[in-house]
Structures are given as C-alpha cells and as structure tokens.
XYZ file of C-alpha atoms in Angstrom:
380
model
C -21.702 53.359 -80.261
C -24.298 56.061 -80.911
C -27.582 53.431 -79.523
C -25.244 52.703 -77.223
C -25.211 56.065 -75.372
C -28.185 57.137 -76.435
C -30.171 54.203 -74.539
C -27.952 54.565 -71.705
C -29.107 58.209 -71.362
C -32.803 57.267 -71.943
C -32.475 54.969 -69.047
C -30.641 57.524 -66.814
C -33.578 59.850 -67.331
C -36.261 57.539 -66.856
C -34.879 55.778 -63.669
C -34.715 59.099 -62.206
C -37.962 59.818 -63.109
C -39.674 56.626 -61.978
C -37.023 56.830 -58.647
C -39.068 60.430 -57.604
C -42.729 58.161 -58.399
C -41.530 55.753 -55.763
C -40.542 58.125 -53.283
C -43.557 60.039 -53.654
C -45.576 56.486 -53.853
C -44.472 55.753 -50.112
C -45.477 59.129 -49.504
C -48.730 58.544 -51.146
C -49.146 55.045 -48.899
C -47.672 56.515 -45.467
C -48.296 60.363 -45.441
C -51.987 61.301 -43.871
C -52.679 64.772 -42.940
C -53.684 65.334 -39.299
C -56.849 67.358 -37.734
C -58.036 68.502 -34.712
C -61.282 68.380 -33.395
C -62.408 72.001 -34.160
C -61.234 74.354 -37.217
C -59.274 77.143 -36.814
C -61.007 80.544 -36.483
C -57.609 82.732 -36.817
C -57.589 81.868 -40.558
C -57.816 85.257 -43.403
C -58.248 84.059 -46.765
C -56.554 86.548 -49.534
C -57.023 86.117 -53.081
C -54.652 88.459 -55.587
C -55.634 89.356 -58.919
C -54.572 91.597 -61.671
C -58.365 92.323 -61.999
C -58.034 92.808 -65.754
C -61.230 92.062 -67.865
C -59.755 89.318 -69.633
C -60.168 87.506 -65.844
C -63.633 88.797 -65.024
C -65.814 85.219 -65.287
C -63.012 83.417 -63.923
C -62.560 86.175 -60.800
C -66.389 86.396 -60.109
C -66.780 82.625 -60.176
C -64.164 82.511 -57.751
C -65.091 85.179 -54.866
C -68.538 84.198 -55.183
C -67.918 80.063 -54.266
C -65.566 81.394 -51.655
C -67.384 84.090 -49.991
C -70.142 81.482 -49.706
C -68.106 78.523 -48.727
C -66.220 80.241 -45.729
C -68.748 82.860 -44.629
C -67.780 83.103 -41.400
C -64.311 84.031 -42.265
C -62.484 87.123 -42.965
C -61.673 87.533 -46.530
C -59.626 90.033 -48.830
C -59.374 90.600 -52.662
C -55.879 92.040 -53.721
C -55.679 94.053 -56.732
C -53.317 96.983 -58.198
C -54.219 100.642 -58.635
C -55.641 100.919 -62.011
C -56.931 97.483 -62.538
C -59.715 97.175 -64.614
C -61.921 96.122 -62.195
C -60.449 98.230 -59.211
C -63.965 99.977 -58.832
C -65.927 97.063 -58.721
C -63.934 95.153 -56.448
C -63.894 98.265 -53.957
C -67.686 97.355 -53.863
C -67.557 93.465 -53.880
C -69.839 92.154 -50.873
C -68.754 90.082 -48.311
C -64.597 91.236 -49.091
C -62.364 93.530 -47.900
C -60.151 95.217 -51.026
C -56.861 95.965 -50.701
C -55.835 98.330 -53.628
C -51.775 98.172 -54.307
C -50.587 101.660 -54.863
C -48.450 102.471 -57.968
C -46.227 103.787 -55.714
C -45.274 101.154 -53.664
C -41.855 99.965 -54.462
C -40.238 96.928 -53.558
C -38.056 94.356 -55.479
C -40.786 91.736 -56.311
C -43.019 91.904 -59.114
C -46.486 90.925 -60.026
C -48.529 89.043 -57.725
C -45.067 88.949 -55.472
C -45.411 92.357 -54.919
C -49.394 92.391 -54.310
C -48.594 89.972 -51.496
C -45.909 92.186 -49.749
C -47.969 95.071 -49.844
C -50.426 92.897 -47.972
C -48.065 92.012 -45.721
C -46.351 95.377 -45.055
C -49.883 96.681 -44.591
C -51.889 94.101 -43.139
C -50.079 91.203 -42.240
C -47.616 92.957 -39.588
C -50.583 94.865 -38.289
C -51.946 91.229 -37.313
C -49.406 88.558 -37.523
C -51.462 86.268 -35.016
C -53.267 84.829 -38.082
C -53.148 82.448 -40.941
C -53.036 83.751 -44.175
C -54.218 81.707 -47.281
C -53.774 83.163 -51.027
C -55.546 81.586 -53.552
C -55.660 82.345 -57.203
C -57.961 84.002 -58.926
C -58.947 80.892 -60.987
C -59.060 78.542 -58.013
C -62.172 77.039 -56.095
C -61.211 75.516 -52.896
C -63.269 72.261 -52.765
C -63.675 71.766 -48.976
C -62.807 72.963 -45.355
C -60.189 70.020 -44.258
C -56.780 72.512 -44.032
C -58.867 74.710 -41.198
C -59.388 71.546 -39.144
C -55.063 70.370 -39.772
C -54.223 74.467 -38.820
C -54.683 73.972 -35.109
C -53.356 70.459 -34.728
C -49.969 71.608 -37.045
C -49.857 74.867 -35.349
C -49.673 72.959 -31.957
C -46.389 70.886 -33.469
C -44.616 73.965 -34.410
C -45.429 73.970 -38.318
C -45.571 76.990 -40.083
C -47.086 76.574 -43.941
C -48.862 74.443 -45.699
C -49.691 73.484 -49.234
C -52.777 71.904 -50.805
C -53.333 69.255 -53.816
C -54.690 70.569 -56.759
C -57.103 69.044 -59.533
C -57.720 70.194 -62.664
C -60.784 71.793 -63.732
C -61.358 72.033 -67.944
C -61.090 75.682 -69.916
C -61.749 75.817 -73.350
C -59.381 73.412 -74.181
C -59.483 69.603 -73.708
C -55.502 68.870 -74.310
C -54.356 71.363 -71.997
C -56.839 69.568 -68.966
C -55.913 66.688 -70.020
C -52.723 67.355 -69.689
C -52.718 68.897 -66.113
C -53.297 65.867 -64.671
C -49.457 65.327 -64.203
C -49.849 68.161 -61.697
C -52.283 66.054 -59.687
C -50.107 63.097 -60.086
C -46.804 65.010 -58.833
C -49.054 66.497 -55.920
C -49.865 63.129 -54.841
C -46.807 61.718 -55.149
C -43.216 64.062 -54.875
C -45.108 67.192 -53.440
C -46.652 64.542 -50.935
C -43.201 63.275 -50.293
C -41.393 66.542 -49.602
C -44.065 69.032 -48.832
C -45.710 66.888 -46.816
C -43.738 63.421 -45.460
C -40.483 65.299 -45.111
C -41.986 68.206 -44.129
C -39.270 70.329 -46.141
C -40.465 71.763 -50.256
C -37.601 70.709 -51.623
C -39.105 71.008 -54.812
C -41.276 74.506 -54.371
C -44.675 75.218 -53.382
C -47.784 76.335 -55.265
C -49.153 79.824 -55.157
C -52.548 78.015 -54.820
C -53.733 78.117 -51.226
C -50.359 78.466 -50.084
C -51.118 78.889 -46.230
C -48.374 80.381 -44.106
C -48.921 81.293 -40.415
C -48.773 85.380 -39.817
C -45.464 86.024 -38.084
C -43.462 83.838 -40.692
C -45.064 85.285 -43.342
C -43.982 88.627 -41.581
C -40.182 87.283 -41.118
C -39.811 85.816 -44.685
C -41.920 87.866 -46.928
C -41.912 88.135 -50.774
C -39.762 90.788 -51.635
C -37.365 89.346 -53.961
C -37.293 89.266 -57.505
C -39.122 86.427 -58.877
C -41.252 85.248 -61.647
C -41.997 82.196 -59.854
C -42.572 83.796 -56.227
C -44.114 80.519 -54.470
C -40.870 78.499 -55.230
C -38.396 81.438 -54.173
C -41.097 81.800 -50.808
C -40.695 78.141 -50.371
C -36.557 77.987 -50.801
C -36.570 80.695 -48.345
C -38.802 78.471 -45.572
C -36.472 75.797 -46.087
C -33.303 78.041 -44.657
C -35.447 79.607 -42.320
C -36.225 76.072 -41.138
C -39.594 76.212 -41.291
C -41.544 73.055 -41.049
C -44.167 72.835 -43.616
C -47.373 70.026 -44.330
C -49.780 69.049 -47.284
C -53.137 70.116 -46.968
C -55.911 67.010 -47.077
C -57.880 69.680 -49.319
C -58.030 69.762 -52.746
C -58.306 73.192 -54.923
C -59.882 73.557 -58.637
C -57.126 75.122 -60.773
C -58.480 75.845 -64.521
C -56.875 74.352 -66.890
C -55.110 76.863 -70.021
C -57.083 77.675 -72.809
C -54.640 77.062 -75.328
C -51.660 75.100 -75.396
C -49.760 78.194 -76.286
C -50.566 79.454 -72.942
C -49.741 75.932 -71.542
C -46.142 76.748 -73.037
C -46.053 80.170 -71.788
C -47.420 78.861 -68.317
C -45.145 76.009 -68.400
C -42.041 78.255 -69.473
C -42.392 80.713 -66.696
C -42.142 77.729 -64.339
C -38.846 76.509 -65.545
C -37.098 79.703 -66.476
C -37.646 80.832 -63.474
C -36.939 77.881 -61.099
C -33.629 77.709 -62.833
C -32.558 81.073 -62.538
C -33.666 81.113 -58.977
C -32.263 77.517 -58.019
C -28.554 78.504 -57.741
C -29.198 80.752 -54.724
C -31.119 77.563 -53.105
C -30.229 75.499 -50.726
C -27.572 72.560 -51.320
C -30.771 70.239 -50.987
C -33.282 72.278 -52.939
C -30.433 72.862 -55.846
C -30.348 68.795 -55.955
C -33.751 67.834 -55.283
C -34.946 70.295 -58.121
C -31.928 70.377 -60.376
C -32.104 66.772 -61.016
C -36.052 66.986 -62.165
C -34.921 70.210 -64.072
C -32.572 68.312 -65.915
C -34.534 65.372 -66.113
C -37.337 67.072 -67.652
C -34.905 68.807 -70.240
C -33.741 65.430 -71.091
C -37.432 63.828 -71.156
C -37.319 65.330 -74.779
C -35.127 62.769 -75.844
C -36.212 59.855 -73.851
C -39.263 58.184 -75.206
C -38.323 58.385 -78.762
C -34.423 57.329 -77.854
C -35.666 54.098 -75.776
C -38.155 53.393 -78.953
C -35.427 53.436 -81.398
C -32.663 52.008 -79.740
C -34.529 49.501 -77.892
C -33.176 46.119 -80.517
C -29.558 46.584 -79.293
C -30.786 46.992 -75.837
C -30.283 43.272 -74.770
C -26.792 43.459 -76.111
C -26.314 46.238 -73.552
C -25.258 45.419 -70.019
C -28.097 47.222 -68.208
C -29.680 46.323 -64.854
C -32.944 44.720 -66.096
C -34.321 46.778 -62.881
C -33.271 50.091 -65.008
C -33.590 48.918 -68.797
C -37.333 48.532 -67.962
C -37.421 51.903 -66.547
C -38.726 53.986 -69.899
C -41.718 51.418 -70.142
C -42.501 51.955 -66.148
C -42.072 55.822 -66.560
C -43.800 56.019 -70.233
C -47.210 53.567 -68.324
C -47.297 55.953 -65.648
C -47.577 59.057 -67.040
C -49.805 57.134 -70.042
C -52.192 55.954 -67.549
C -52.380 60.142 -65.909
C -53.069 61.391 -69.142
C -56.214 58.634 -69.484
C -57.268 59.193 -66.268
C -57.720 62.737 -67.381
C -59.226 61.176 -70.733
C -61.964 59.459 -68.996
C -63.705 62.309 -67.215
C -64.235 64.062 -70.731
C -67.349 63.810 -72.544
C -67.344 59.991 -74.123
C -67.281 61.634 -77.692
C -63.917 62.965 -77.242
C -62.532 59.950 -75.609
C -61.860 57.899 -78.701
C -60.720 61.523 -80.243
C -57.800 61.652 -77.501
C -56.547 58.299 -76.787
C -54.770 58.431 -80.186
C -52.770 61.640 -79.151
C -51.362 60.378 -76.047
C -47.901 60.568 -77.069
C -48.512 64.196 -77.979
C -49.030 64.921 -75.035
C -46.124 63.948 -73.414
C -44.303 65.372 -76.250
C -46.046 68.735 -75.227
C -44.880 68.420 -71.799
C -41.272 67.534 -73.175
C -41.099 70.607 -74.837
C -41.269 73.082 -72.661
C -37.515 73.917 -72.127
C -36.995 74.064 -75.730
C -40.230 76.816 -75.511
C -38.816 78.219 -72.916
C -35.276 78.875 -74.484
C -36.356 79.833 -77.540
C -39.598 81.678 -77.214
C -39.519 83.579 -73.328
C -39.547 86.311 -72.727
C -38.232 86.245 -69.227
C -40.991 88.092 -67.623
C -43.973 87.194 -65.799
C -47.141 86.182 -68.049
C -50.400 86.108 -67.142
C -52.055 83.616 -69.051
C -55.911 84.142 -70.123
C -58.543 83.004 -67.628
C-alpha cells in the first residue's frame, strides 16, 4: 500500500512539473519578442541599492557597465539615508541620486519602499516615461527591450520583464545551480509573462520595466518581502498587459549556498503569504508550483525506491515516465551550467548532480524551519 501511494504522488508531482516545461516549451518555440525600427528615447533606468559596503564591487561594477552602455540615457541610483555609501553615490558621475529619507513612511519595506519614494517623488512628476529598475548585481547584456518599448507601447502593453543568466560568485554550486532560473525564464516565464501576456507566476525585480503612469496607478506600497511578485499580482487585476524582454541580464550567482537558502526562502515565504490575496488565476498558476516544489522533496528519491512495483501499478505509461522526463530535464540544466566552468571542476561536479536538486528541494523545509520572515539581503 505504502509504494503504492507513494509512487502515485511522485508521479502527480512530476507530471505537473514536466506539464509547466511543455507549456513553457511552446512558448519557447512560438513566443518572439517584437521591435520597432528605432529605440525608445523616453526610457529612465533606476537601479536601488542598500549601498552597504558589503555591496561596493558588486554596485561599482554595475553603474559603471551601465552608465557606459546607455550613455545617452537618463539614469538614477536609489539608496536610503544613511547608507554606507550615501556620500559617494551623491557624487557618482554620469547618475542622478535619489537619497530615501528616514522619514518617509509608507507600508512597503526595503527596496519596495526605495521604489515608491521614487515614484512619489519622481515618477508622478514625469509619468510620460519608462522606468527600468535593475539590481544592484545585474549587468544588462544588450539594448533589444528599448527597440520592443515603442512597438509594445503602440499595442497598449504596459511592463515588461527580461531573461536572466547567471553570472558565477564565489561559489560554483550556487551558479550552477541558477541555471533553473534561466530554464524557467525560457520556458513558464516565456509562457505567461510573455505568450499570455499575463505573470501568472510573478515577475523579477531585475529590469522589471513598467511604463510611467502605471507605475504611478499601481505602485509598491504594500507590504512585501517579495515586492516584484505582489507588483506583478497587482498588474494582473489592473489588467495590464505585460511582454518578455528579448534581452538578457547578468544576475550573480550567491556566494554560499546558505545564502542560496536564505535567497531561495524569501522567495517562497513570501509568495505564499502573499498568494491568497491573488487572483483566482495567479493563486492556481502559482499554488500548484508552490506545492509542487514542496513536494519535489519527496519525488526523486520516492520514484527511485518504489519504482519495482511500478509496473504492477495501473499508471498511464504517458505519466509513470514522468519522474525520468522531469529528473533529465532539470539534469541536463544543471550540466549545461557544468560545462561553462573551468574543465577542472567539471569532473568535480558531475558527481553532485543529485545534490543539487536536493538543494533546490529543500528550500521549503529551510524556509519553515530556519526564516526569519523578513527581507534578507544576501552578500554581493
């Protein structure tokens, strides 16, 4: 009885699972971003920090490829009164800082609450523009979303979202395993983001583009620690139409897998918290890869160990192949992150591959037992 149910729930989670990779495959093999002939000039790019020392290299590496990459644009750094690095931001060339007073009050927190002081103080001044905030970790890799603004802005769209790739930190497990971030983004973020038009299943904070008057209208003041999902919930009930960006953007990689958990952790405590105030579609389009992903604990090792009673089961063959499908997937993500490593390490991580997946598994169980419930900001 016990292999019984347990395979059965292996194969529930893992059909799910591989049932998002297909939709986000035909996204993958249908969706192409449109341009126009000539970029968009009404474009601001913002980036927030906390501007803490511990994010100097990472900060400076990051306003210097941007400031020479879009020149010609207008550009803003966002920090908070008191930051470390308040001073010399004041006096970064090439940027316009906007300091965050410690009194400004409003319900969100952290980089939530940058961003509506931004908008409160710049963004209603000006709502005429696009607005893109990028992290202070990230490195834009090209100019494509400025050419999609115009055409998109022409069909009514209001946000966008770009596809991110990860860049290495000081630790080779934790790029390694960000790949599954590039693999989602070209797959289910494709597919609702992008083909449906409609985040579903959130946004990222990195270069998350929104045009100036619905940035105005929806705003981040809410209480969040996951502010790009609760900003992208509130799009969808606003009805705001949304696309993925052609470009990609650098995110570094944590430089520990303790701050891959605490990363990780943030996400999912607060997605949850957040999704019963969602929309009916948003609650089911990210509760069931909420649940599948607490489940995913379970899965791999369950379909290993049950797997000699499962031709005694009556399961689909479609589904009872499912774990192996899902399992070669995200096996073959993991060593496509594998191969761009130095070739000395490559025969170092191809025996932890199931550790990493484990890793990944784990995160709920983290999450439960270790958060804090607040919003970390993770070493850069």
């Amino acid at each position: 009885m016990l292999p019984e149910l347990v395979l059965h729930v292996s194969v529930i989670v893992c059909t799910v699972l591989l049932a998002y990779f297909v939709l986000g495959l035909v996204a993958y093999l249908t969706y192409t971003p449109q341009q126009a002939t000539e970029p968009a000039e009404d474009v601001r790019l913002v980036i927030p920090t906390i501007g803490s020392e511990n994010v100097r290299d990472s900060l400076e590496t990051c306003l210097d490829h941007h400031r020479e990459m879009f020149a010609d644009y207008e550009l803003y750094v966002l920090t908070d009164e008191g930051a470390d690095l308040e001073t010399e931001l004041r006096e970064y060339p090439g940027y316009t800082t906007v300091v965050v007073p410690d009194s400004f009050e409003c319900e969100a927190v952290a980089k939530g609450r940058a961003i509506q002081y931004f908008i409160e103080s710049v963004v209603d001044e000006e709502p005429d523009y696009w607005y893109g905030f990028i992290d202070d970790d990230n490195l834009v890799k090209d100019d494509r979303f400025l050419y999609e603004i115009p055409h998109y802005e022409a069909e009514g769209y209001g946000a966008m979202n770009a596809v991110l790739s990860p860049r290495r930190g000081d630790s080779l497990v934790t790029y390694v395993m960000d790949h599954v971030r590039l693999l989602d983004d070209l797959t289910v973020f494709r597919a609702f983001t992008g083909l449906l038009g409609r985040p579903y299943i959130g946004f990222h904070g990195e270069l998350l583009t929104v045009r100036g008057d619905v940035l105005s209208e929806i705003g981040f003041d809410r209480h969040s620690i996951v502010e790009d999902f609760a900003f992208a919930a509130e799009l969808i009930e606003a009805d705001v139409r949304t696309w993925q960006s052609g470009t990609r953007v650098s995110i570094l990689s944590p430089h520990t897998v303790r701050d891959l958990f605490k990363q990780r952790s943030r996400w999912f405590v607060g997605t949850w918290n957040l999704l019963w105030d969602a929309s009916p579609l948003t609650r089911l389009m990210t509760g069931v890869r909420m649940v599948s992903w607490i489940c995913a604990i379970l899965a791999g090792p369950v379909a290993v160990l049950a797997s000699p009673y499962a031709s005694s089961l009556s399961i689909p063959v479609v589904l009872a192949v499912a774990p192996s499908i899902t399992g070669a997937i995200y096996g073959v993500t993991y060593l496509y992150g594998i191969v761009s490593v130095d070739k000395w390490w490559r025969g170092v991580l191809v025996p932890f591959l199931p550790l990493f997946a484990v890793f990944e598994a784990v995160t709920p169980l983290y999450a439960v037992l270790f958060s804090d419930r607040s919003f970390t900001v993770i070493d850069k």
